[in-house]
Coordinates of C-alpha atoms and ligand atoms in Angstrom, one line a residue:
M1 CA -57.0 -10.5 -69.3
T2 CA -60.8 -10.1 -69.4
G3 CA -60.2 -6.4 -70.3
F4 CA -58.0 -7.6 -73.2
S5 CA -60.6 -9.9 -74.8
T6 CA -63.8 -7.9 -74.0
N7 CA -62.8 -4.4 -74.9
W8 CA -59.7 -5.3 -77.2
A9 CA -61.0 -8.2 -79.5
V10 CA -59.1 -7.2 -82.7
Y11 CA -56.0 -6.6 -80.7
S12 CA -56.3 -9.9 -78.8
R13 CA -56.9 -11.9 -81.9
Y14 CA -53.8 -10.2 -83.6
V15 CA -51.3 -10.8 -80.7
G16 CA -53.0 -13.9 -79.3
D17 CA -50.2 -16.4 -80.6
I18 CA -47.3 -14.0 -79.3
F19 CA -49.0 -13.2 -75.9
G20 CA -50.2 -16.8 -75.5
S21 CA -46.7 -18.1 -75.4
A22 CA -45.2 -15.4 -73.4
L23 CA -48.0 -15.4 -70.7
A24 CA -48.0 -19.2 -70.6
A25 CA -44.3 -19.0 -69.8
E26 CA -45.2 -16.5 -67.1
G27 CA -47.7 -18.7 -65.7
L28 CA -45.5 -21.8 -65.7
F29 CA -42.1 -20.2 -64.5
A30 CA -43.2 -17.2 -62.5
F31 CA -46.5 -17.6 -61.0
G32 CA -45.8 -21.2 -59.8
L33 CA -42.6 -20.1 -58.0
E34 CA -44.3 -16.9 -56.5
S35 CA -47.4 -18.6 -55.2
A36 CA -45.5 -21.6 -53.8
F37 CA -43.2 -19.4 -51.6
L38 CA -45.4 -16.3 -50.9
G39 CA -47.5 -18.2 -48.2
V40 CA -44.3 -19.2 -46.3
L41 CA -42.8 -15.7 -46.6
L42 CA -46.0 -14.1 -45.2
F43 CA -47.0 -16.4 -42.5
G44 CA -43.9 -18.6 -41.8
W45 CA -41.7 -16.3 -39.6
H46 CA -42.4 -18.0 -36.4
R47 CA -43.3 -21.3 -38.0
V48 CA -40.4 -22.5 -40.1
K49 CA -36.6 -22.4 -39.6
P50 CA -34.9 -19.2 -40.6
W51 CA -33.2 -20.7 -43.6
V52 CA -36.5 -22.0 -45.0
H53 CA -37.9 -18.5 -44.6
L54 CA -34.8 -17.1 -46.4
V55 CA -35.1 -19.5 -49.3
S56 CA -38.9 -18.6 -49.6
T57 CA -38.0 -15.0 -49.8
I58 CA -35.5 -15.6 -52.6
G59 CA -38.2 -17.7 -54.2
V60 CA -40.7 -14.9 -54.3
F61 CA -38.0 -12.5 -55.5
L62 CA -37.0 -14.8 -58.3
G63 CA -40.8 -15.4 -59.3
S64 CA -41.3 -11.7 -59.5
M65 CA -38.2 -11.2 -61.6
F66 CA -39.3 -14.1 -64.0
S67 CA -42.9 -12.5 -64.1
A68 CA -41.4 -9.1 -65.3
V69 CA -39.4 -11.0 -68.0
W70 CA -42.5 -12.3 -69.7
I71 CA -44.8 -9.4 -69.4
V72 CA -42.0 -7.0 -70.6
V73 CA -41.2 -9.4 -73.5
A74 CA -44.8 -9.3 -74.5
N75 CA -45.0 -5.5 -74.2
S76 CA -41.7 -5.1 -76.0
W77 CA -42.8 -7.3 -78.9
Q78 CA -45.7 -4.7 -79.5
Q79 CA -43.2 -1.9 -79.5
T80 CA -40.6 -3.7 -81.8
P81 CA -42.1 -6.9 -83.2
A82 CA -39.8 -9.7 -84.3
G83 CA -39.8 -13.5 -85.0
Y84 CA -43.4 -13.5 -86.6
H85 CA -45.4 -13.6 -89.7
I86 CA -48.8 -12.3 -90.4
V87 CA -51.6 -14.7 -91.2
G88 CA -55.1 -13.5 -92.6
E89 CA -56.1 -10.0 -93.8
G90 CA -58.1 -7.0 -92.4
L91 CA -59.8 -7.3 -89.0
N92 CA -58.9 -11.1 -89.1
A93 CA -55.1 -10.6 -89.5
R94 CA -53.1 -12.0 -86.7
A95 CA -49.3 -12.5 -85.9
E96 CA -47.9 -16.1 -85.7
V97 CA -44.7 -16.9 -84.0
T98 CA -42.1 -18.2 -86.5
D99 CA -39.0 -17.8 -84.3
F100 CA -39.7 -18.0 -80.5
W101 CA -36.2 -16.8 -79.4
A102 CA -36.3 -13.9 -82.0
M103 CA -39.7 -13.0 -80.6
V104 CA -38.3 -13.1 -76.9
F105 CA -35.1 -11.2 -77.8
N106 CA -36.9 -8.6 -80.0
P107 CA -34.8 -5.3 -80.4
S108 CA -36.1 -3.6 -77.3
S109 CA -36.7 -6.4 -74.7
V110 CA -33.4 -6.6 -73.1
D111 CA -33.0 -2.8 -72.6
R112 CA -36.6 -2.5 -71.3
L113 CA -36.3 -5.5 -68.9
V114 CA -33.2 -4.1 -67.4
H115 CA -34.7 -0.6 -67.0
T116 CA -37.9 -2.1 -65.5
W117 CA -36.0 -4.4 -63.1
Q118 CA -33.9 -1.6 -61.9
G119 CA -36.9 0.7 -61.5
S120 CA -38.4 -2.0 -59.2
F121 CA -35.2 -2.4 -57.2
L122 CA -35.2 1.4 -56.7
A123 CA -38.8 1.3 -55.5
G124 CA -37.9 -1.5 -53.0
A125 CA -34.7 0.3 -51.8
F126 CA -36.5 3.6 -51.4
L127 CA -39.2 2.0 -49.3
V128 CA -36.6 0.5 -47.0
L129 CA -34.8 3.9 -46.8
S130 CA -38.0 5.7 -46.0
V131 CA -39.3 3.4 -43.3
H132 CA -36.0 3.2 -41.4
A133 CA -35.5 7.1 -41.9
Y134 CA -38.8 7.4 -40.1
Y135 CA -37.7 5.0 -37.2
L136 CA -34.4 6.9 -36.9
R137 CA -36.1 10.2 -36.7
K138 CA -38.5 8.8 -34.1
G139 CA -35.6 7.1 -32.0
R140 CA -37.2 3.6 -32.6
Y141 CA -35.4 0.3 -33.6
V142 CA -32.2 2.4 -34.0
E143 CA -29.6 -0.3 -34.3
I144 CA -31.5 -2.4 -37.0
S145 CA -32.6 0.7 -38.8
K146 CA -29.0 1.9 -39.2
K147 CA -28.0 -1.3 -40.7
A148 CA -31.1 -1.6 -42.9
F149 CA -30.5 2.0 -44.0
K150 CA -26.9 1.5 -45.0
I151 CA -27.7 -1.8 -46.9
A152 CA -30.6 0.0 -48.8
L153 CA -28.5 3.1 -49.5
V154 CA -25.8 1.0 -51.3
V155 CA -28.5 -0.7 -53.4
A156 CA -30.3 2.6 -54.2
A157 CA -26.9 4.4 -55.0
V158 CA -25.8 1.7 -57.4
F159 CA -29.2 1.3 -59.2
S160 CA -29.7 5.0 -59.4
L161 CA -26.5 5.4 -61.3
S162 CA -27.0 2.3 -63.4
Q163 CA -30.7 3.4 -64.2
L164 CA -29.0 6.4 -66.0
V165 CA -26.8 4.1 -68.0
S166 CA -29.7 1.8 -68.9
G167 CA -32.0 4.7 -69.7
H168 CA -29.4 6.1 -72.1
S169 CA -29.2 2.7 -73.7
S170 CA -33.0 2.5 -74.0
A171 CA -33.0 6.0 -75.6
D172 CA -30.5 4.8 -78.2
G173 CA -32.7 1.9 -79.1
V174 CA -35.7 4.2 -79.3
A175 CA -33.8 6.4 -81.8
V176 CA -33.3 3.4 -84.1
N177 CA -36.5 1.5 -83.7
Q178 CA -39.1 4.2 -82.8
P179 CA -37.8 7.5 -84.0
A180 CA -41.2 9.3 -83.8
K181 CA -41.2 8.4 -80.1
L182 CA -37.9 9.8 -79.4
A183 CA -38.8 13.0 -81.3
A184 CA -42.0 13.4 -79.2
M185 CA -39.8 12.8 -76.0
E186 CA -37.7 15.9 -76.9
G187 CA -40.3 17.8 -78.9
H188 CA -38.2 17.7 -82.0
F189 CA -40.2 18.6 -85.2
E190 CA -37.8 19.4 -88.0
K191 CA -37.5 16.6 -90.5
S192 CA -33.7 16.1 -90.2
A193 CA -31.8 18.7 -88.1
P194 CA -29.6 18.6 -84.9
A195 CA -31.9 18.2 -81.9
D196 CA -31.7 19.9 -78.6
L197 CA -31.8 18.3 -75.1
Y198 CA -34.4 20.0 -72.8
L199 CA -33.9 20.1 -69.0
L200 CA -37.5 21.2 -68.8
G201 CA -39.9 22.8 -71.2
W202 CA -43.3 23.1 -72.8
V203 CA -44.3 21.9 -76.3
D204 CA -46.7 23.9 -78.4
K205 CA -47.7 21.3 -81.0
E206 CA -49.5 23.8 -83.1
K207 CA -46.6 26.2 -83.4
Q208 CA -44.1 23.2 -83.4
E209 CA -42.1 25.0 -80.8
V210 CA -40.6 24.2 -77.4
T211 CA -40.1 26.8 -74.7
G212 CA -37.7 25.8 -72.0
L213 CA -34.2 25.3 -70.6
K214 CA -32.0 23.3 -73.2
I215 CA -28.5 22.2 -74.1
P216 CA -28.3 23.2 -77.8
G217 CA -27.6 20.0 -79.9
G218 CA -27.6 17.8 -76.8
L219 CA -29.8 15.0 -78.1
S220 CA -27.8 14.8 -81.3
F221 CA -24.6 14.5 -79.0
L222 CA -26.1 11.8 -76.8
A223 CA -27.3 9.8 -80.0
H224 CA -24.2 10.3 -82.2
Q225 CA -21.5 12.0 -79.9
D226 CA -21.7 15.0 -82.4
F227 CA -23.7 18.2 -81.5
K228 CA -24.5 18.8 -85.1
A229 CA -25.7 15.2 -86.1
P230 CA -29.2 15.2 -87.7
I231 CA -32.0 13.5 -85.7
T232 CA -35.3 12.4 -87.5
G233 CA -38.1 14.7 -86.4
L234 CA -41.9 14.4 -86.1
N235 CA -42.3 16.1 -89.5
S236 CA -40.8 13.1 -91.2
F237 CA -43.8 11.1 -90.4
P238 CA -47.3 11.5 -91.8
E239 CA -49.6 13.3 -89.3
E240 CA -51.6 10.2 -88.7
D241 CA -48.4 8.2 -87.8
R242 CA -47.3 10.7 -84.9
P243 CA -48.2 10.4 -81.4
S244 CA -51.1 12.8 -80.8
Q245 CA -50.1 13.9 -77.0
I246 CA -46.6 15.3 -77.8
N247 CA -46.5 17.6 -74.8
A248 CA -47.7 14.8 -72.4
V249 CA -45.0 12.4 -73.8
F250 CA -42.5 15.3 -73.3
Q251 CA -43.4 16.0 -69.8
F252 CA -43.7 12.4 -68.5
Y253 CA -40.2 11.6 -70.1
H254 CA -38.7 14.7 -68.4
I255 CA -40.2 14.2 -65.1
M256 CA -38.8 10.5 -65.1
I257 CA -35.4 11.8 -65.9
A258 CA -35.6 14.6 -63.3
I259 CA -36.5 12.1 -60.6
G260 CA -33.7 9.8 -61.9
M261 CA -31.2 12.7 -61.3
M262 CA -32.7 13.5 -57.8
L263 CA -32.3 9.9 -56.8
I264 CA -28.6 9.9 -57.9
G265 CA -28.0 13.3 -56.1
L266 CA -29.7 12.3 -52.8
T267 CA -28.0 8.8 -52.6
L268 CA -24.5 10.2 -53.5
Y269 CA -24.9 13.0 -50.9
A270 CA -26.1 10.4 -48.3
S271 CA -23.1 8.2 -49.1
F272 CA -20.8 11.2 -48.6
L273 CA -22.4 11.9 -45.2
W274 CA -22.0 8.2 -44.4
W275 CA -18.3 8.4 -45.3
R276 CA -17.9 11.6 -43.0
S277 CA -19.9 9.5 -40.2
K278 CA -22.6 12.3 -40.2
L279 CA -25.4 10.4 -41.9
F280 CA -27.6 9.7 -38.8
E281 CA -26.9 13.1 -37.2
T282 CA -28.2 15.0 -40.2
K283 CA -31.8 15.1 -39.5
W284 CA -33.0 17.0 -42.6
I285 CA -31.7 14.2 -44.8
L286 CA -33.6 11.7 -42.9
W287 CA -36.7 13.9 -43.3
I288 CA -36.1 13.8 -47.1
F289 CA -35.6 10.0 -47.1
S290 CA -38.8 9.5 -45.1
F291 CA -40.8 10.9 -48.0
S292 CA -38.5 9.7 -50.9
V293 CA -40.5 6.5 -51.2
I294 CA -42.8 8.4 -53.6
L295 CA -40.1 9.3 -56.1
P296 CA -39.4 6.0 -57.8
Q297 CA -43.1 5.1 -57.7
I298 CA -43.6 8.3 -59.8
A299 CA -40.7 7.6 -62.1
N300 CA -42.0 4.2 -62.8
Q301 CA -45.4 5.3 -63.6
V302 CA -44.4 8.3 -65.9
G303 CA -41.7 6.1 -67.5
W304 CA -44.6 3.7 -68.5
Y305 CA -46.7 6.6 -69.7
A306 CA -43.8 8.1 -71.9
A307 CA -43.2 4.6 -73.4
E308 CA -46.9 3.8 -74.0
M309 CA -48.1 7.3 -75.2
G310 CA -45.1 7.8 -77.3
R311 CA -45.7 4.7 -79.4
Q312 CA -49.2 5.9 -80.3
P313 CA -51.0 5.6 -82.8
W314 CA -49.8 2.1 -82.8
V315 CA -50.8 -0.8 -80.6
V316 CA -48.4 -3.1 -82.5
Y317 CA -45.8 -0.7 -83.9
G318 CA -46.2 -0.1 -87.6
H319 CA -48.8 -2.9 -87.9
L320 CA -51.9 -2.3 -85.9
R321 CA -53.4 1.0 -84.9
T322 CA -55.0 1.4 -81.6
S323 CA -58.1 2.8 -83.3
D324 CA -58.5 -0.4 -85.2
A325 CA -57.8 -2.7 -82.3
F326 CA -60.8 -2.4 -79.9
S327 CA -64.0 -4.5 -80.0
Q328 CA -66.3 -3.2 -82.6
E329 CA -69.3 -4.6 -80.7
V330 CA -68.6 -2.7 -77.3
S331 CA -70.1 0.6 -77.0
A332 CA -68.3 3.8 -75.7
N333 CA -70.7 3.8 -72.6
Q334 CA -69.9 0.2 -71.8
I335 CA -66.1 1.1 -71.9
V336 CA -66.7 4.1 -69.7
F337 CA -68.6 2.0 -67.2
S338 CA -66.1 -0.7 -67.0
L339 CA -63.3 1.9 -66.6
I340 CA -65.1 3.4 -63.7
M341 CA -65.6 0.0 -62.1
F342 CA -62.0 -0.8 -62.5
T343 CA -60.9 2.6 -61.2
V344 CA -63.1 2.2 -58.1
I345 CA -62.0 -1.3 -57.3
Y346 CA -58.3 -0.4 -57.7
A347 CA -58.8 2.8 -55.6
L348 CA -60.3 0.7 -52.8
L349 CA -57.5 -1.7 -53.1
F350 CA -54.9 1.1 -53.0
V351 CA -56.4 2.6 -49.8
L352 CA -56.4 -0.9 -48.1
F353 CA -52.9 -1.4 -49.2
I354 CA -51.9 2.0 -47.6
Y355 CA -53.7 1.3 -44.4
M356 CA -52.0 -2.2 -44.0
V357 CA -48.6 -1.0 -44.8
N358 CA -49.0 2.1 -42.5
K359 CA -50.1 -0.3 -39.7
K360 CA -47.2 -2.6 -40.3
I361 CA -44.8 0.3 -40.2
K362 CA -46.3 1.8 -37.0
H363 CA -46.1 -1.5 -35.3
G364 CA -42.4 -2.2 -36.3
P365 CA -40.5 -5.3 -37.1
Y366 CA -40.8 -6.8 -33.6
E367 CA -42.1 -5.8 -30.1
E368 CA -39.6 -3.1 -28.8
S369 CA -39.5 -4.7 -25.4
S370 CA -38.9 -8.1 -26.9
T371 CA -35.5 -9.9 -26.1
V372 CA -36.4 -12.8 -28.5
V373 CA -34.7 -11.3 -31.5
N374 CA -31.2 -9.9 -31.1
F375 CA -30.6 -7.9 -34.2
Q376 CA -27.2 -6.6 -32.7
S377 CA -25.7 -9.9 -33.6
F378 CA -26.7 -9.8 -37.3
Ligands
HEM401 C1 -31.9 8.5 -65.3 C2 -32.3 8.9 -66.4 C3 -33.3 7.9 -67.1 C4 -33.3 7.8 -68.5 C5 -32.3 8.5 -69.4 C6 -34.4 7.1 -68.8 C7 -34.7 6.7 -70.2 C8 -35.9 6.0 -70.4 C9 -36.3 5.8 -71.8 C10 -35.7 6.2 -73.1 C11 -37.5 5.0 -71.8 C12 -38.4 4.7 -73.0 C13 -38.0 3.3 -73.3 C14 -38.9 2.8 -74.5 O1 -39.9 3.4 -74.9 O2 -38.5 1.7 -75.0 C15 -37.8 4.9 -70.4 C16 -38.8 4.2 -69.9 C17 -39.1 3.9 -68.6 N1 -38.3 4.4 -67.5 FE1 -36.7 5.5 -67.6 N2 -35.1 6.7 -67.6 C18 -34.4 7.2 -66.6 C19 -34.8 7.2 -65.3 C20 -35.8 6.2 -64.7 C21 -36.0 5.9 -63.4 C22 -35.3 6.6 -62.2 C23 -36.9 5.1 -63.4 C24 -37.7 4.4 -62.2 C25 -37.2 4.5 -60.9 C26 -37.5 4.7 -64.7 C27 -38.5 3.8 -65.2 C28 -38.8 3.7 -66.3 C29 -39.9 2.7 -66.8 C30 -40.8 1.9 -65.7 C31 -40.1 2.9 -68.1 C32 -41.1 2.1 -69.0 C33 -40.4 0.7 -69.3 C34 -39.6 1.0 -70.5 O3 -40.1 1.3 -71.6 O4 -38.3 0.6 -70.5 N3 -36.6 5.5 -65.5 N4 -36.8 5.4 -69.6

């Protein structure tokens, strides 16, 4: 928030009314719920009854889900603005909400919310799979690990498949609402021509060429169920209205999809082994699952990079350019300094987080000699 208002003053003024209502809703509905239950979830295991602990866990889950609703709504409004009018001019212009529900249900918010929620379910499911694959390899907590692994595998398989469906729906929306972003995601330059679908490739922006492995007309088919249907290309837009980092958008987008496909392949193959009663005897698959935790984390990051870099040069799509949105009074040196400070602080928090999580995993869910918790009966 401080970063918004200090480094992005013009932007903060412009979106203040929109963000104000969405983020106030986040504070009221989500933060309250999360913070009320988080303490019980973290410190209550031996202090409250099991059902109170379960209710707290569900409370934290719902709080995080609501939190995602409002932050994704605020972000989606910038990508596909709706339910507003502009007041004032030039650097003093700002958007004012005229229809709250049109603002909330702007053209991209539902698709993006579903995709982001599912991305977080995948991150959670693969963390559980990874930890329990590690215990199973080490022969620790075997019974509880088998049960936890099976539950997480069902969640991971279901959401890996539905992430493909929701990603396709998101791409359909991008084709309509942000055609320059879709063209950058597939490196499609021609003004209006059938577009290919690349499995992998490299974009040469100067030569306006993509070298790689492709399905000819694949993007046209996905968008219009016709391999020859024309797709609006980057050359339809004035140069100053196109994303500048086309190859980066292309790469991030394709890494996300490649990981999505890997998650589908991995979870379906593991389900097949489970069906053949060979899942826990197949050591190499447990090895892969031990390290698979990183995959949805990367997909979530690169998905955001593709979405955010693909909408450039706009910070509010079609209205406010990123280059006009920053604070005129803040110098480049001050920005670099604050970025370094943020990077250092987040890097320290990240190291601390990894250290704590690793310690918890090594310790395990309970003392192995303990007879207090009988997980066989679960
Ligand atoms: C399986 C194939 C997938 C397809 C076709 C797909 C498609 C897309 C598209 C088109 C966007 C841009 C949406 C926009 O700019 O409005 C996007 C963004 C994103 N993707 Fe994916 N995706 C896939 C897999 C995944 C996976 C596996 C994850 C994470 C585990 C993921 C996480 C994200 C995130 C966090 C964003 C940014 C939020 C958003 O804009 O919706 N995606 N994806």
